[in-house]
Structures are given as structure tokens and as C-alpha cells.
Coordinates of C-alpha atoms and ligand atoms in Angstrom, one line a residue:
M1 CA 144.4 120.3 106.2
S2 CA 140.8 121.3 105.9
S3 CA 138.7 121.6 109.1
P4 CA 136.4 118.7 109.9
A5 CA 133.5 121.2 110.7
K6 CA 131.7 123.7 108.6
Y7 CA 131.5 127.2 110.3
I8 CA 128.5 129.5 110.1
F9 CA 128.6 132.9 111.5
V10 CA 125.5 134.9 112.4
T11 CA 126.0 138.6 112.7
G12 CA 123.5 141.5 113.2
G13 CA 123.0 144.8 111.5
V14 CA 120.7 147.8 111.7
A15 CA 119.4 147.2 115.2
S16 CA 119.9 145.1 118.2
S17 CA 117.4 142.6 119.5
L18 CA 116.4 141.2 116.2
G19 CA 116.6 137.6 117.4
K20 CA 120.1 136.2 116.2
G21 CA 119.9 133.7 118.9
I22 CA 116.5 132.4 117.7
I23 CA 117.6 132.3 114.0
S24 CA 120.8 130.6 115.0
A25 CA 118.9 128.0 117.1
S26 CA 116.4 127.5 114.3
L27 CA 118.9 127.0 111.6
A28 CA 120.6 124.5 114.0
K29 CA 117.3 122.7 114.5
L30 CA 116.7 122.3 110.8
L31 CA 120.1 120.9 110.2
Q32 CA 119.8 118.6 113.2
A33 CA 116.4 117.5 111.9
R34 CA 118.3 116.5 108.6
G35 CA 120.5 114.3 110.6
Y36 CA 123.5 116.5 111.1
S37 CA 125.3 117.1 114.3
V38 CA 125.4 120.8 115.2
T39 CA 126.4 123.1 118.0
I40 CA 126.0 126.8 118.5
Q41 CA 128.3 129.2 120.3
K42 CA 127.9 132.8 121.2
F43 CA 130.6 135.6 121.4
D44 CA 129.7 138.6 123.5
P45 CA 131.7 141.7 122.9
Y46 CA 131.7 143.0 126.5
I47 CA 134.5 143.2 128.8
N48 CA 133.0 141.1 131.7
V49 CA 134.8 137.7 131.7
D50 CA 131.3 136.2 131.9
P51 CA 127.7 137.4 132.6
G52 CA 127.7 136.0 136.1
T53 CA 128.3 139.3 137.8
L54 CA 125.8 141.2 135.7
N55 CA 122.6 142.4 137.1
P56 CA 119.6 140.8 135.4
Y57 CA 118.4 144.3 134.5
E58 CA 121.6 144.5 132.4
H59 CA 121.5 141.5 130.4
G60 CA 118.5 139.3 131.3
E61 CA 118.9 135.9 132.9
C62 CA 122.3 134.3 133.5
Y63 CA 122.1 130.8 132.1
V64 CA 124.3 128.0 133.7
T65 CA 125.6 125.0 131.9
E66 CA 126.3 121.5 133.0
D67 CA 130.0 122.2 133.5
G68 CA 129.0 125.3 135.6
A69 CA 129.7 128.2 133.2
E70 CA 127.6 131.3 133.8
T71 CA 126.5 132.2 130.3
D72 CA 124.3 134.4 128.1
L73 CA 120.5 133.5 128.0
D74 CA 120.8 132.6 124.3
L75 CA 122.5 129.3 125.3
G76 CA 119.3 128.5 127.1
H77 CA 117.5 128.8 123.5
Y78 CA 120.2 126.6 122.0
E79 CA 119.6 123.9 124.4
R80 CA 115.8 124.1 124.4
F81 CA 115.9 123.8 120.7
L82 CA 118.5 121.2 120.2
N83 CA 118.1 119.2 123.3
I84 CA 121.8 118.8 123.7
P85 CA 123.9 120.4 126.5
T86 CA 126.3 123.4 125.9
S87 CA 129.4 124.1 127.8
Q88 CA 132.0 126.8 128.9
A89 CA 133.2 126.7 125.2
N90 CA 129.9 127.8 123.9
N91 CA 130.0 131.2 125.4
V92 CA 133.0 133.6 125.1
T93 CA 133.2 137.2 126.0
T94 CA 135.8 139.9 125.0
G95 CA 136.8 139.9 128.6
A96 CA 137.6 136.1 128.6
I97 CA 139.6 136.6 125.3
Y98 CA 141.7 139.3 126.8
Q99 CA 142.2 137.6 130.1
T100 CA 143.8 134.6 128.2
V101 CA 146.0 136.7 126.2
I102 CA 147.1 138.9 129.1
N103 CA 147.9 135.7 131.1
K104 CA 149.9 134.4 128.3
E105 CA 151.7 137.7 128.0
R106 CA 152.5 137.5 131.8
R107 CA 153.8 134.1 131.4
G108 CA 156.2 135.2 128.7
D109 CA 154.5 133.1 126.0
Y110 CA 154.8 135.9 123.3
L111 CA 158.6 135.8 123.5
G112 CA 159.2 139.6 123.7
K113 CA 156.7 140.5 121.1
T114 CA 154.4 143.5 121.2
V115 CA 151.0 142.1 122.0
Q116 CA 148.3 143.5 119.7
I117 CA 144.6 143.1 118.7
I118 CA 145.8 141.7 115.3
P119 CA 147.1 139.1 115.5
H120 CA 146.9 138.2 119.2
I121 CA 143.3 139.0 120.1
T122 CA 142.2 137.7 116.7
D123 CA 144.1 134.6 117.1
E124 CA 142.5 133.8 120.4
I125 CA 139.1 134.6 118.9
K126 CA 139.8 132.1 116.1
R127 CA 141.2 129.5 118.5
R128 CA 138.0 129.7 120.6
I129 CA 135.7 129.5 117.3
K130 CA 137.6 126.3 116.2
L131 CA 137.6 124.7 119.7
L132 CA 134.3 123.1 119.3
G133 CA 134.8 122.2 115.7
D134 CA 138.2 120.5 116.4
T135 CA 136.5 118.0 118.9
G136 CA 135.3 116.3 115.8
R137 CA 131.9 115.9 117.3
Y138 CA 130.2 118.5 115.0
E139 CA 129.6 118.8 111.4
F140 CA 128.4 122.3 111.8
V141 CA 129.5 125.0 114.3
I142 CA 127.3 128.0 114.3
T143 CA 128.8 131.1 115.9
E144 CA 126.6 134.0 116.8
I145 CA 128.4 137.3 117.3
G146 CA 126.7 139.5 119.9
G147 CA 126.1 143.2 119.2
T148 CA 125.6 144.9 115.8
V149 CA 128.1 145.3 112.9
G150 CA 129.6 148.9 113.2
D151 CA 130.0 148.7 117.0
I152 CA 133.6 149.3 118.1
E153 CA 133.4 146.4 120.3
S154 CA 132.6 144.0 117.3
L155 CA 135.6 144.8 115.2
P156 CA 138.0 142.2 116.4
Y157 CA 135.3 139.5 115.8
I158 CA 134.6 140.8 112.2
E159 CA 138.3 140.7 111.6
A160 CA 138.7 137.2 112.9
I161 CA 135.8 136.1 110.6
R162 CA 137.5 137.8 107.6
Q163 CA 140.7 136.0 108.3
L164 CA 138.9 132.6 108.9
R165 CA 137.2 132.9 105.6
L166 CA 140.4 133.3 104.0
E167 CA 141.9 130.4 105.8
L168 CA 139.0 128.0 105.4
G169 CA 137.6 129.1 102.0
S170 CA 134.0 129.7 101.2
I171 CA 133.2 126.0 101.0
D172 CA 133.7 125.6 104.8
C173 CA 132.6 128.9 106.1
L174 CA 129.7 131.3 105.6
V175 CA 128.2 134.4 107.1
I176 CA 124.6 135.1 107.7
H177 CA 123.7 138.7 108.4
L178 CA 120.5 139.4 110.2
T179 CA 119.0 142.8 109.4
L180 CA 115.9 144.8 109.9
I181 CA 113.7 146.0 106.9
P182 CA 111.5 148.6 108.7
Y183 CA 107.9 149.5 107.4
L184 CA 107.1 153.2 107.1
T185 CA 103.5 153.5 107.7
A186 CA 103.3 157.0 106.3
A187 CA 104.9 155.8 103.1
G188 CA 103.2 152.4 103.1
E189 CA 106.6 151.0 102.2
L190 CA 109.2 148.5 103.5
K191 CA 112.6 150.2 103.4
T192 CA 115.8 148.4 102.3
K193 CA 118.3 151.3 102.7
P194 CA 119.3 150.5 106.4
T195 CA 120.2 147.1 105.3
Q196 CA 122.2 148.3 102.3
H197 CA 124.1 150.5 104.7
S198 CA 124.7 147.8 107.1
V199 CA 126.1 145.5 104.4
K200 CA 128.3 148.3 103.1
M201 CA 129.7 148.8 106.6
F202 CA 130.5 145.0 106.8
L203 CA 132.1 145.2 103.4
E204 CA 134.4 148.1 104.6
Q205 CA 135.6 145.7 107.3
G206 CA 136.3 143.1 104.6
V207 CA 133.3 140.7 105.0
Q208 CA 130.7 140.1 102.3
P209 CA 127.8 138.3 103.9
D210 CA 126.5 135.2 102.0
I211 CA 123.0 135.2 103.3
L212 CA 120.8 137.9 104.5
V213 CA 118.0 137.2 107.0
C214 CA 115.6 140.1 107.0
R215 CA 113.4 140.7 109.8
T216 CA 110.1 142.3 108.7
E217 CA 106.6 142.9 109.8
H218 CA 105.3 142.5 106.2
E219 CA 105.9 140.1 103.3
L220 CA 109.0 141.0 101.4
G221 CA 107.9 139.7 98.0
N222 CA 110.2 138.6 95.2
D223 CA 110.8 142.1 93.9
L224 CA 112.1 143.5 97.1
K225 CA 114.2 140.2 97.6
R226 CA 115.8 140.8 94.2
K227 CA 116.5 144.5 95.0
I228 CA 118.0 143.7 98.4
G229 CA 120.2 140.9 96.7
L230 CA 121.2 143.3 93.9
F231 CA 122.3 146.1 96.2
C232 CA 123.9 143.8 98.7
N233 CA 125.7 141.3 96.4
V234 CA 123.8 138.3 97.3
N235 CA 121.6 136.1 95.0
E236 CA 117.9 136.4 95.4
E237 CA 117.4 133.0 97.1
S238 CA 120.0 134.0 99.7
V239 CA 117.6 136.8 100.8
I240 CA 115.6 135.2 103.4
E241 CA 112.4 136.6 104.9
S242 CA 112.0 136.4 108.7
R243 CA 108.4 137.5 109.6
D244 CA 107.5 138.2 113.3
A245 CA 106.2 135.1 114.7
S246 CA 103.7 134.6 117.5
S247 CA 106.0 132.1 119.2
I248 CA 109.8 131.6 118.9
Y249 CA 109.1 127.9 118.5
D250 CA 107.5 128.8 115.0
V251 CA 110.7 130.2 113.6
P252 CA 112.3 126.8 112.6
L253 CA 109.3 126.3 110.4
L254 CA 109.3 129.7 109.0
M255 CA 113.1 129.2 108.1
D256 CA 112.2 125.7 106.6
K257 CA 109.6 127.5 104.5
E258 CA 112.2 130.0 103.3
K259 CA 114.7 127.3 102.7
L260 CA 117.3 128.8 104.9
D261 CA 119.0 125.4 105.6
Q262 CA 118.8 124.3 101.9
V263 CA 120.7 127.5 100.9
V264 CA 123.3 127.0 103.6
L265 CA 123.8 123.3 102.6
K266 CA 124.1 124.2 99.0
K267 CA 126.7 126.9 99.7
L268 CA 128.7 124.6 101.9
G269 CA 128.6 121.8 99.5
M270 CA 126.8 119.5 101.9
P271 CA 124.2 117.0 100.7
F272 CA 120.6 117.6 101.6
N273 CA 120.2 114.2 103.2
N274 CA 116.5 113.6 103.9
E275 CA 113.8 116.1 104.4
P276 CA 114.0 117.5 107.9
D277 CA 112.2 115.3 110.4
L278 CA 110.2 117.8 112.3
E279 CA 107.4 115.5 113.5
S280 CA 107.9 115.8 117.2
W281 CA 108.5 119.6 116.8
N282 CA 105.2 119.9 114.9
K283 CA 103.4 117.9 117.5
F284 CA 104.7 120.2 120.3
L285 CA 103.5 123.3 118.2
K286 CA 100.1 121.8 117.7
G287 CA 99.8 121.3 121.4
L288 CA 101.0 124.8 121.9
K289 CA 98.4 126.3 119.6
S290 CA 95.4 124.4 120.7
P291 CA 95.4 123.6 124.4
S292 CA 92.2 122.1 126.0
H293 CA 92.7 123.8 129.3
S294 CA 94.3 126.9 130.9
V295 CA 95.7 127.9 134.3
V296 CA 97.0 131.0 135.8
I297 CA 100.4 130.7 137.8
G298 CA 101.9 133.7 139.6
I299 CA 105.6 134.3 139.5
V300 CA 106.9 136.4 142.4
G301 CA 110.2 138.0 141.7
K302 CA 111.9 141.2 141.8
Y303 CA 113.1 141.7 138.3
I304 CA 109.8 141.1 136.7
E305 CA 109.9 144.6 134.8
L306 CA 112.3 142.6 132.6
K307 CA 110.7 139.4 131.5
D308 CA 114.2 138.2 130.1
A309 CA 115.3 138.0 133.7
Y310 CA 113.3 134.8 134.1
K311 CA 113.5 133.5 130.5
S312 CA 114.1 129.8 131.3
I313 CA 111.3 129.7 133.9
A314 CA 108.9 131.2 131.3
E315 CA 110.0 128.7 128.6
S316 CA 109.8 125.8 131.1
F317 CA 106.1 126.7 131.6
I318 CA 105.5 126.6 127.9
H319 CA 107.0 123.1 127.6
A320 CA 105.1 121.9 130.7
G321 CA 101.9 123.4 129.5
V322 CA 102.0 121.5 126.3
E323 CA 102.7 118.3 128.1
N324 CA 99.6 119.0 130.3
D325 CA 97.5 120.0 127.3
C326 CA 97.1 123.5 129.0
S327 CA 98.1 127.0 128.4
V328 CA 99.9 128.5 131.3
Q329 CA 99.1 132.3 131.7
L330 CA 101.8 133.8 133.9
R331 CA 101.0 136.6 136.3
W332 CA 104.2 138.5 137.1
I333 CA 104.1 139.7 140.7
H334 CA 106.5 142.2 142.1
S335 CA 107.9 140.8 145.4
E336 CA 108.3 144.3 146.8
E337 CA 104.6 145.0 146.2
V338 CA 103.4 141.9 148.0
N339 CA 102.1 142.7 151.5
E340 CA 99.3 141.8 153.9
N341 CA 96.8 144.4 152.3
S342 CA 97.5 143.6 148.7
I343 CA 98.0 139.9 148.8
E344 CA 94.4 138.6 148.6
A345 CA 93.7 140.9 145.5
S346 CA 96.9 140.3 143.7
F347 CA 96.8 136.5 144.2
E348 CA 93.2 136.1 143.4
G349 CA 92.6 133.3 140.9
L350 CA 96.1 131.9 141.0
S351 CA 96.3 128.1 140.7
G352 CA 100.0 127.9 141.4
I353 CA 102.7 130.1 142.8
L354 CA 106.3 130.1 141.8
V355 CA 108.8 132.0 144.0
A356 CA 111.8 133.0 141.8
P357 CA 115.6 132.8 142.3
G358 CA 117.4 136.0 143.3
F359 CA 120.1 137.7 145.4
G360 CA 120.0 140.1 148.2
E361 CA 117.4 141.5 150.6
R362 CA 115.2 143.5 148.3
G363 CA 111.7 142.1 148.2
I364 CA 112.5 139.2 150.4
E365 CA 109.5 139.7 152.9
G366 CA 107.1 139.7 149.9
K367 CA 108.4 136.4 148.8
I368 CA 108.0 135.0 152.4
L369 CA 104.5 136.2 152.4
A370 CA 103.7 134.7 149.1
I371 CA 104.9 131.3 150.3
K372 CA 102.9 131.6 153.6
F373 CA 99.8 132.3 151.3
A374 CA 100.4 129.2 149.2
R375 CA 101.1 127.0 152.2
E376 CA 98.1 128.0 154.1
N377 CA 95.8 128.0 151.3
N378 CA 97.0 124.7 149.8
I379 CA 98.0 126.4 146.5
P380 CA 100.5 124.5 144.6
F381 CA 103.9 125.9 145.1
L382 CA 107.3 125.7 143.6
G383 CA 110.2 127.6 145.1
I384 CA 113.5 127.9 143.1
C385 CA 116.9 128.5 144.8
L386 CA 116.2 131.7 146.8
G387 CA 112.5 130.6 146.5
M388 CA 113.3 127.4 148.3
Q389 CA 115.4 129.3 150.8
C390 CA 112.5 131.7 151.5
A391 CA 110.2 128.6 151.9
V392 CA 112.5 127.4 154.6
I393 CA 112.6 130.8 156.4
E394 CA 108.8 131.0 156.1
F395 CA 108.3 127.5 157.7
A396 CA 110.8 128.3 160.4
R397 CA 109.1 131.5 161.4
N398 CA 105.5 130.5 161.2
V399 CA 105.5 126.7 161.9
L400 CA 108.5 126.2 164.0
G401 CA 107.9 129.5 165.8
L402 CA 111.5 130.8 165.2
K403 CA 110.5 134.3 164.6
D404 CA 114.1 135.5 164.1
A405 CA 114.6 132.8 161.3
H406 CA 116.5 134.2 158.4
S407 CA 119.2 133.6 155.9
T408 CA 122.6 135.0 156.7
E409 CA 122.7 136.5 153.4
M410 CA 120.1 138.9 154.5
L411 CA 120.8 139.2 158.2
A412 CA 124.4 138.1 159.1
N413 CA 123.9 137.7 162.8
T414 CA 120.3 136.4 162.8
G415 CA 119.6 134.1 166.0
S416 CA 118.1 131.4 163.8
P417 CA 120.2 131.1 160.6
V418 CA 118.2 128.3 158.9
I419 CA 120.0 129.3 155.6
H420 CA 123.6 129.9 156.0
L421 CA 126.8 130.2 153.8
Q422 CA 128.2 127.0 152.5
E423 CA 131.4 125.9 154.3
S424 CA 133.2 126.0 150.9
Q425 CA 132.2 129.5 150.4
K426 CA 133.5 130.9 153.7
K427 CA 137.0 131.7 152.2
V428 CA 135.7 133.0 148.9
T429 CA 136.4 136.7 148.2
N430 CA 136.0 137.1 144.5
K431 CA 132.5 137.4 143.2
G432 CA 132.9 136.2 139.6
G433 CA 132.5 132.4 138.9
T434 CA 132.8 131.4 142.6
M435 CA 129.3 130.1 143.5
R436 CA 128.4 126.4 143.7
L437 CA 127.8 126.2 139.9
G438 CA 126.7 123.5 137.4
A439 CA 125.6 120.0 137.8
Y440 CA 125.5 118.1 141.0
P441 CA 123.9 114.7 141.9
C442 CA 121.0 114.4 144.2
E443 CA 119.2 111.5 145.6
I444 CA 115.5 111.4 146.3
Q445 CA 113.9 109.7 149.2
E446 CA 111.4 107.1 148.5
G447 CA 107.6 107.8 149.1
T448 CA 108.0 111.7 148.7
L449 CA 106.3 113.9 146.2
A450 CA 109.6 114.6 144.5
R451 CA 110.2 110.9 144.0
K452 CA 106.8 110.6 142.3
V453 CA 107.4 113.7 140.1
Y454 CA 110.8 112.5 138.9
G455 CA 110.0 108.7 139.0
K456 CA 113.5 107.9 140.0
K457 CA 116.0 108.1 142.8
A458 CA 119.1 109.6 141.3
I459 CA 118.9 112.8 139.4
S460 CA 121.4 115.6 138.5
E461 CA 120.5 119.3 138.4
R462 CA 122.3 122.5 137.9
H463 CA 123.1 124.9 140.7
R464 CA 124.0 128.7 141.2
H465 CA 124.1 129.8 144.8
R466 CA 126.3 130.4 147.8
Y467 CA 124.0 129.7 150.7
E468 CA 122.3 126.5 151.6
F469 CA 119.9 124.8 154.1
N470 CA 121.4 124.8 157.7
N471 CA 121.5 121.1 158.6
A472 CA 121.6 122.0 162.4
F473 CA 117.9 122.7 162.1
L474 CA 117.1 119.5 160.0
D475 CA 115.5 117.4 162.8
E476 CA 113.2 120.2 163.9
F477 CA 111.9 120.7 160.4
R478 CA 111.5 117.0 159.7
E479 CA 109.5 116.6 162.9
N480 CA 107.3 119.4 162.0
G481 CA 106.5 118.4 158.5
M482 CA 108.9 119.9 156.2
I483 CA 110.8 117.0 154.7
P484 CA 114.2 117.0 153.1
S485 CA 113.2 114.8 150.1
G486 CA 116.4 115.4 148.1
I487 CA 119.9 115.2 149.4
N488 CA 123.4 115.6 147.9
P489 CA 124.9 112.1 148.3
D490 CA 128.5 113.4 148.7
K491 CA 128.0 116.4 151.0
G492 CA 124.6 115.8 152.6
L493 CA 123.3 119.1 151.4
V494 CA 119.5 119.5 151.4
E495 CA 118.6 120.0 147.7
I496 CA 114.8 119.5 147.9
V497 CA 112.2 120.3 150.6
E498 CA 108.5 119.5 150.6
I499 CA 105.6 119.6 153.0
S500 CA 103.9 116.3 153.2
T501 CA 100.6 117.6 154.3
H502 CA 100.2 120.1 151.5
P503 CA 98.9 118.9 148.1
W504 CA 101.9 120.2 146.2
F505 CA 104.7 122.1 147.9
I506 CA 108.3 121.8 146.6
G507 CA 111.3 123.9 147.1
V508 CA 114.5 123.1 145.2
Q509 CA 117.9 124.5 145.8
F510 CA 118.9 123.9 142.2
H511 CA 117.5 125.3 138.9
P512 CA 115.2 122.9 137.1
E513 CA 114.5 125.6 134.5
Y514 CA 117.9 125.2 132.9
K515 CA 117.2 121.8 131.9
S516 CA 113.7 122.0 130.4
T517 CA 113.7 121.5 126.6
V518 CA 110.9 121.0 123.9
D519 CA 111.8 117.4 123.7
N520 CA 112.3 117.0 127.4
P521 CA 110.0 119.1 129.5
H522 CA 111.2 119.2 133.0
P523 CA 109.3 116.9 135.4
L524 CA 109.0 119.4 138.2
F525 CA 107.4 121.9 135.9
V526 CA 105.2 119.3 134.4
G527 CA 104.2 118.1 137.8
F528 CA 103.6 121.6 139.0
V529 CA 101.5 122.7 136.1
G530 CA 99.6 119.4 136.5
A531 CA 99.0 120.3 140.2
A532 CA 97.9 123.8 139.3
L533 CA 95.4 122.3 136.7
N534 CA 94.1 120.0 139.4
H535 CA 93.7 122.8 141.8
S536 CA 92.0 125.1 139.4
E537 CA 89.4 122.3 138.5
V538 CA 88.8 121.4 142.1
H539 CA 88.5 125.1 142.9
A540 CA 86.0 125.7 140.0
L541 CA 84.0 122.6 141.1
S542 CA 83.8 123.9 144.7
T543 CA 82.9 127.5 143.7
N544 CA 80.3 126.1 141.4
S545 CA 78.7 123.9 144.1
Q546 CA 78.8 126.8 146.5
S547 CA 76.9 128.9 144.1
I548 CA 74.4 126.0 143.4
G549 CA 74.0 125.4 147.2
Ligands
LIG601 N1 121.1 134.3 147.0 C1 120.9 132.9 147.2 C2 122.4 132.2 147.3 O1 123.3 132.7 146.8 C3 120.1 132.2 146.1 C4 120.7 132.3 144.7 C5 119.8 131.9 143.6 O2 118.5 132.1 143.8 N2 120.2 131.6 142.4 O3 122.5 131.1 147.9

């Protein structure tokens, strides 16, 4: 029986960081814009069962799905481009594959057989690849293989692709190989040899790529395309140029121009349907390229050396900026460097302050100081997860006068534990996959800023944390002006806090950044950027009138 879905594999060669995730998301976008149903999954060849336990310096942000999977940040791109949620099944690691196989072996499922990479590991890889296709919900399943062809770790995946091609045939399955065509300035030439070698290595492992997407800083031209095609056994039209773009959101259009989707459809025997409907995408891009206003927003975090650590937050600001006809310049502020002496200078000119999520003690006092600055100077503020918890601590220390207020994450025996471990976390000993994860409902109180921002009472947002607001202090906070405007209806947990006397001050225990997409910018980011814009205009007016006066 032939499989109901068509499978497209995206592999990488020559170098890492060529943007397989963006190419996969862009192709998916084009197919979706032609009316096809598409999903994308990512296979990561490392041994961690999921990236949840990885330090952001290792692997960038950990992205959380609706069903609570801690996943690779590429899944964020998939959701932002396609506007459809991903799930646990969309991100698989070598660790997860091995865990399943070893559990089966312990159960005795292999009936005395020797358990080996081929066929047992490769079978499990193939099963996971087909899992999404077998739901019958998708006409295309795009599978991105992390790493680079030639890595030891990638071998079982390449072998699984080789077997699948044999099983499914070339009409149901194809391979796109993303490579680099470096430019040698001294020679003034683009060089194709590394790509030839990469394809040769791929061939040694039994796979002939069908399409080559070539990352390049300069135009390839037909002669070079022909040459690459000739040496790598693909026809000229299957050599796709992928020039560096100023924004990742340009890439679907570049791929459209290069006819990547058309080549894919032709090879897989699928009708072209209509021209891709990219109207709303183009509208978004137009807004992105020519904003009427501009604001500077400070992001206070401790992983700022690596921008990927806050990928979804940065992208959410791009979506919210377009919605506000405004370009959002982000100023990255290291929380360890914020202190009484530096704060005036490093926060100068900010129209909004976001305090980022995080774990552990490092940089915590800088975050708290940043929040005090935003609160006292009426600067729009958004605190996410740890950022919200710090806002609670700051308010307790400086407004409620609880000088020893802290989170028990940082100071286990503090006298005023305004943030403490959730009841359900108290018996948890394993670190992996054990936080409060995924989507939870929240109800927003009428007459609050949060209600105005969301425009509705019932919302659902994604979580990733162990600690929470300590309800023993709730009355004291409420009486002094920090309002719990969003509450989890089942558990009574405080999910949103705000300060009613401040123009725009919101802390959220959840992560709104995971749900912002091009088609659906997140209301909290849209509201926050709007407030920042307002702040900058009022500020400009008052400094103007001061200088006139
Ligand atoms: N460290 C905090 C907790 O576990 C916040 C987590 C976060 O910011 N994602 O509750």
C-alpha cells in the first residue's frame, strides 16, 4: 500500500548553520500557499532525549509545543511560518530513538534477537518519520535531519532515508541537500568543489539527492548551475540558488522565484494547483521593510551573547512591530552588568523593557533592578516567566517592604518566599521533561490591562517552569497595587500580574513568545510595542517642550 503522504527530506552538507530549518519552513510555506497540508519535523542526532536539559549556550532556545514537548528552536520557525502547531512527534533525537529501542529490548519485545543499529534503530527512525504521515492529516511531511552529511551521528538517519526511498519509491519521497558554495575573494570565484564532495559522500552512503539548494553570497548563474548539476547528478532546474537574505521572512519568496516548490511538485507527481497565495505574507513583508515608526526596547537576560537563546522573543517583536507599523530595535542588556551605577546610561532612550526567562541565580539582581527602573520611571514593562517572578520579588522588596523577599529557587530558606516551588514539583527528582510544560488555560479578570490586551476572558498559553507565585502573599500584593489579573481556573495559580497605577506593566508566568506567528502576532507583544511607541512619542513631546520652554 502506498503511503498517503509524500516525504521530503532536507539534509545539510559542507558546513552547519546553513539554514536547513528556514529552507524547510519556506518550502512548507510555498506548498501551504498552494493549498496543500504540510507539516515539518526535525531529527536531531544528539543523545539527549530532548533539548530541555541543554544550556541555551549549547543549542539556543528550547521551544515548547502545545503538548508540552521541549524541542529544538527550528520548530519555532515552523510554527511562525505555517501558523499551525507542532507536537511531540515533530522533534525526535537520537536519545529518544535509543530510549524507545532499549525499553522495548528490556520488555523482551525483540524475542531474543541481537538488537542492532540496522535494522532496529533504523526501523524506529522510519517509524517516527511515518508517524505524522500516517495520521492522514498531511499531504507532505518535510523531515529535516540535523547535523551534516558525513557526521558519524547522522549515519543511521541517512541509512533510514536510503531504505525509505527504496520502500516508497521516488514518486513518494525525495531528498533536498542544502550545501554551501563559498566565494574565494582572492580568486574572485564561487567554488563548487565542497558541494561535489558532499554529494559524493552522500552517494557513498547510498543516497543520491534529488535537489540541491546552494547557499551563496553571489549569484550562481546558469553555467555554474549546469556544472553543479553535471557533477552531482541532478538536472539544472534542480539546482536552486539560495542567496543570503536580509530577513528570514524573505526566503519563501526567494524560493518561489527559484521555483523550488514547482520542482518538488513535479518530481513527486503532484499537481501545481493554483499559484501560491502569498498575499498576506507579502503584506507582512511590506510592513517589515517600510515601517513609519521606530522604538528601542531593552531585553535584559543572561544569555545575550547568543541571540538564538531568545529566538522566539526576538521574532515576536518582529511580528508585533509590523502590526504597529513600527521597527523594533532590540538593545540586549546583560543582567549581570546591570547595577545602580550603570543603569541610567545603559537604559537611556529605552521605550520598553523586557525581562527574559531563565534559570538560576546568576544575573538575578540585575533583572530585579531593571524592573525597579521600569516601574519607577513608568516605562512599559513585560516580564516573561523568570521575568514575571522577578517583578513579584521586586514589588515585594520595594513596595511591600519585605526586604528578604526571594524565590526559593535562588534562596531556599528565605523568610519571604513570594515565589516558591509548585506543590506538584516537590517530589520531582529527574530534571528532564518534568517542569510544568505545555498549554494551560488561564482566565483574565475583567477591567484589567491584560483583558484589554487579549480582548477576551479565556486564554491558553504555554508554560515551562517549576516555581510559581506564592498565594499566601496574594492579599498583600493585591492591596498594594500588584493585581493577579490572570489565574489558572483549575489550580488557582497566578499566571499574570500587573500594576494598575503603571501605564503598562505586565508579568506573565507563561511564554507568549512561543505562540506568535506571522499570521497571528501575539497580543501581549503587540500591546507592549504599542505602549512602547506611545511612551517614546510622549517622551519625545515632553523633551521637545522642555527644550522649547
Ligand atoms: N526558573 C524559573 C522556574 O523554573 C523560571 C523558568 C523560566 O523562566 N522558563 O520557575
